[in-house]
Coordinates of C-alpha atoms in Angstrom, one line a residue:
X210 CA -8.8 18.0 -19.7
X211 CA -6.8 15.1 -21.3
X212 CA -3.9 16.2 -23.5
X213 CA -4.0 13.2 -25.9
X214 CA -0.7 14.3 -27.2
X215 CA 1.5 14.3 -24.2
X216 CA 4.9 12.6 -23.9
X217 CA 4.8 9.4 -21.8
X218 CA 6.1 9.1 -18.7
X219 CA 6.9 6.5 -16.3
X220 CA 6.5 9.2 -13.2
X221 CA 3.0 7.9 -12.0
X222 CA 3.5 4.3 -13.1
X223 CA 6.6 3.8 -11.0
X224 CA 4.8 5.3 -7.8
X225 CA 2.1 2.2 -8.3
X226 CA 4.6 0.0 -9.5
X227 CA 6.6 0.2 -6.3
X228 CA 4.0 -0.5 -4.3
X229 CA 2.8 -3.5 -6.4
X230 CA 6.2 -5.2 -6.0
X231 CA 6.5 -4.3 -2.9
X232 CA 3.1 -6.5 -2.1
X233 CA 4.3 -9.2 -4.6
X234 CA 7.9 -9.5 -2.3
X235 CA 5.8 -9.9 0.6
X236 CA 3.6 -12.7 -0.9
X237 CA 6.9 -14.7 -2.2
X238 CA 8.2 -14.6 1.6
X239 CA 5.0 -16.3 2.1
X240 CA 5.4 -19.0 -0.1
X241 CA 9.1 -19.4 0.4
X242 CA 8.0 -20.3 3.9
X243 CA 5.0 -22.8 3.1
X244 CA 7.7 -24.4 0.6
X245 CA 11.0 -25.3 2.3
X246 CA 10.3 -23.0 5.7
X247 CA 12.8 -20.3 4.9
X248 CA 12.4 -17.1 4.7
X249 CA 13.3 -16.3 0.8
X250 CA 10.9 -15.2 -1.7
X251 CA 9.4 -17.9 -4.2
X252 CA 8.2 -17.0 -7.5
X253 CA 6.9 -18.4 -10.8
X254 CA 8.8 -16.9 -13.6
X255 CA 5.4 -15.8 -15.9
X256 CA 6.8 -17.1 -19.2
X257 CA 8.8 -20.4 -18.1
X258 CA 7.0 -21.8 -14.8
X259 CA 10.8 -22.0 -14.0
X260 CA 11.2 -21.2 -10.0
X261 CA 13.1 -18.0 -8.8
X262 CA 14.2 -17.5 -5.3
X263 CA 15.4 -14.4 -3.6
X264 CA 18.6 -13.7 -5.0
X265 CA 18.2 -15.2 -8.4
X266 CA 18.6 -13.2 -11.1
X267 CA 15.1 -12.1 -12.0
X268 CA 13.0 -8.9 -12.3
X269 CA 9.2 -7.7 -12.6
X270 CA 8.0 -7.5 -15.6
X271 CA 5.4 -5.3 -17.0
X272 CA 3.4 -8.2 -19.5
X273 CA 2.2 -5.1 -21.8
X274 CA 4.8 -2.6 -21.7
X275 CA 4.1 0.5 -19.8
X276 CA 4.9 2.8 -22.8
X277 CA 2.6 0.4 -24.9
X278 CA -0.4 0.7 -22.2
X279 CA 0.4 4.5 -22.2
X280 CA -0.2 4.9 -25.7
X281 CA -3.3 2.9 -26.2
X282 CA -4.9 5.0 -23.1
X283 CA -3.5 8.3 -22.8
X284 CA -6.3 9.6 -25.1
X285 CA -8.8 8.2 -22.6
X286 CA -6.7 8.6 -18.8
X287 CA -4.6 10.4 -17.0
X288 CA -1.1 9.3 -16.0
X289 CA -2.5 8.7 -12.9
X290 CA -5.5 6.6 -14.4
X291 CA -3.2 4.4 -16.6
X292 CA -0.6 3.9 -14.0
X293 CA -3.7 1.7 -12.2
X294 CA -4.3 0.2 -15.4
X295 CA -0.3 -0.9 -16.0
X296 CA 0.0 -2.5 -13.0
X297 CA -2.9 -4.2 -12.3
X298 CA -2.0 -7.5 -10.6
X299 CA -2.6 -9.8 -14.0
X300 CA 0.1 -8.0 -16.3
X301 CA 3.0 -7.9 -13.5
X302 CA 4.9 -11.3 -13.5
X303 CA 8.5 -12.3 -12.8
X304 CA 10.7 -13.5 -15.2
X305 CA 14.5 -13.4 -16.1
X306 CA 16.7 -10.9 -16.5
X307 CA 17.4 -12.0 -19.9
X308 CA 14.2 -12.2 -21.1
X309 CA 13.2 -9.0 -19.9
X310 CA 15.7 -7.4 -21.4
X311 CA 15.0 -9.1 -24.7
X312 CA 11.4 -8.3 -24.9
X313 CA 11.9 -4.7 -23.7
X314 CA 9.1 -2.8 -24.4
X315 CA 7.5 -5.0 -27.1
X316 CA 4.6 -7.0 -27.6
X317 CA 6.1 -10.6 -26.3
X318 CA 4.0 -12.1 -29.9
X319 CA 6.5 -10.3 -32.0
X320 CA 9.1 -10.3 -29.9
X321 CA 9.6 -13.7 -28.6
X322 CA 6.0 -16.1 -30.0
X323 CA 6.8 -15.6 -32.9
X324 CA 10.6 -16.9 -33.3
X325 CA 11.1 -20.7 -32.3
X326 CA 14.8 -20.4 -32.0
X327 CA 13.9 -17.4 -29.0
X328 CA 11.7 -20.1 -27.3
X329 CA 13.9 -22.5 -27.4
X330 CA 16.3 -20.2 -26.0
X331 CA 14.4 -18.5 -23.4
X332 CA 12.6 -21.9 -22.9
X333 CA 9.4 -20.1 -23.1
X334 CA 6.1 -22.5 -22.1
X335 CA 3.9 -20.5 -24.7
X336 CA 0.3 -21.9 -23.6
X337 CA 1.1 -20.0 -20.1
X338 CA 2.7 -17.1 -22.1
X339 CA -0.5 -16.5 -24.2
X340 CA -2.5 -17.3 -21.1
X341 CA -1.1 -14.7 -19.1
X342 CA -1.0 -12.1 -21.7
X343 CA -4.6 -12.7 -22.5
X344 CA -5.8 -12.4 -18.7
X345 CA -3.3 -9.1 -18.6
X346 CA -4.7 -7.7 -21.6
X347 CA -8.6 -8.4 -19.7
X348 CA -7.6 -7.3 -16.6
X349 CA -6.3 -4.0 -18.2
X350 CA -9.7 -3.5 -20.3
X351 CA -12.0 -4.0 -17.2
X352 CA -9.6 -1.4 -15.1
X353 CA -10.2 0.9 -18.3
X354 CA -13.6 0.8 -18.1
X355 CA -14.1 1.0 -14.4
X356 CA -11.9 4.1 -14.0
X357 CA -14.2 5.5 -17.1
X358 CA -17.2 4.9 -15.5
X359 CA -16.6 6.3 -11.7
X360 CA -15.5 9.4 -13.6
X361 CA -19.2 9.6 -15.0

C-alpha cells in the first residue's frame, strides 16, 4: 500500500541517480575523445549550450526537482517507482554550479524564465530551456504511466 502522506526522501532517487551520472561520465569521455582526442568528458550545459569539460565547474541537474517529481507522484509510486521517473534520461542535464544553485528545487519558469535580468545573467538560451523541460516533463509522464501499467 502507498502511504500518500509520507515524507520525501532522496534515499531511492540517489541510488538511480548515481548510476545515471555515472553512464552520462562515460558518454562525455566519449565525446571528449571524438572532439579534440583526449580523454576529458564533454558536455552541453542543458540551459546555455555553453561547453563543460572535465574539471569545469558544473554539476547534474535534476530539470524537475526531485522533491517536486516526489510530490506530484508519491500518491501514485513508490520511492522506488518515482526514483525511475526523476531520473529518466530527458530531465538530467548539466549545467553550472551557479545556476543550479540558483534554481534549487524550483520550477526553472519561476525561478529563472521568468526574470530577464536572471537570463541575462545566467545567459540562459530559453528556446532549449523550454525545449528540454518540455521533453523532461513527457519523458516523466510516459515513465508514470508505464510503471502504472506493468503493476496492472
Amino acid at each position: 500500500m502507498i502511504d500518500p502522506n509520507r515524507p520525501y526522501s532522496r534515499l531511492a532517487i540517489n541510488k538511480v541517480f548515481t548510476k545515471l551520472k555515472q553512464y552520462m561520465h562515460k558518454e562525455a569521455l566519449k565525446r571528449g575523445l571524438a572532439f579534440d582526442d583526449i580523454n576529458v568528458a564533454l558536455y552541453n550545459d542543458v540551459y546555455t549550450n555553453l561547453i563543460f569539460r572535465g574539471g569545469d565547474n558544473y554539476e547534474y541537474e535534476h530539470l524537475r526537482s526531485s522533491q517536486n517529481v516526489f510530490e506530484k507522484y508519491k500518491h501514485l509510486h513508490t520511492d522506488e517507482d518515482i526514483a525511475k521517473i526523476v531520473n529518466v534520461p530527458e530531465n538530467v542535464g548539466i549545467t553550472s554550479f551557479e545556476i543550479n544553485r540558483h534554481k534549487d528545487k524550483y520550477a526553472m519558469e519561476t525561478r529563472i524564465l521568468n526574470d530577464s535580468n536572471k537570463i541575462a545573467l545566467y545567459n540562459i538560451d530559453v528556446k532549449r530551456t523550454k525545449k528540454h523541460l518540455k521533453q523532461a516533463d513527457l519523458a516523466m509522464e510516459k515513465m508514470s504511466k508505464s510503471i502504472l501499467n506493468d503493476h496492472l
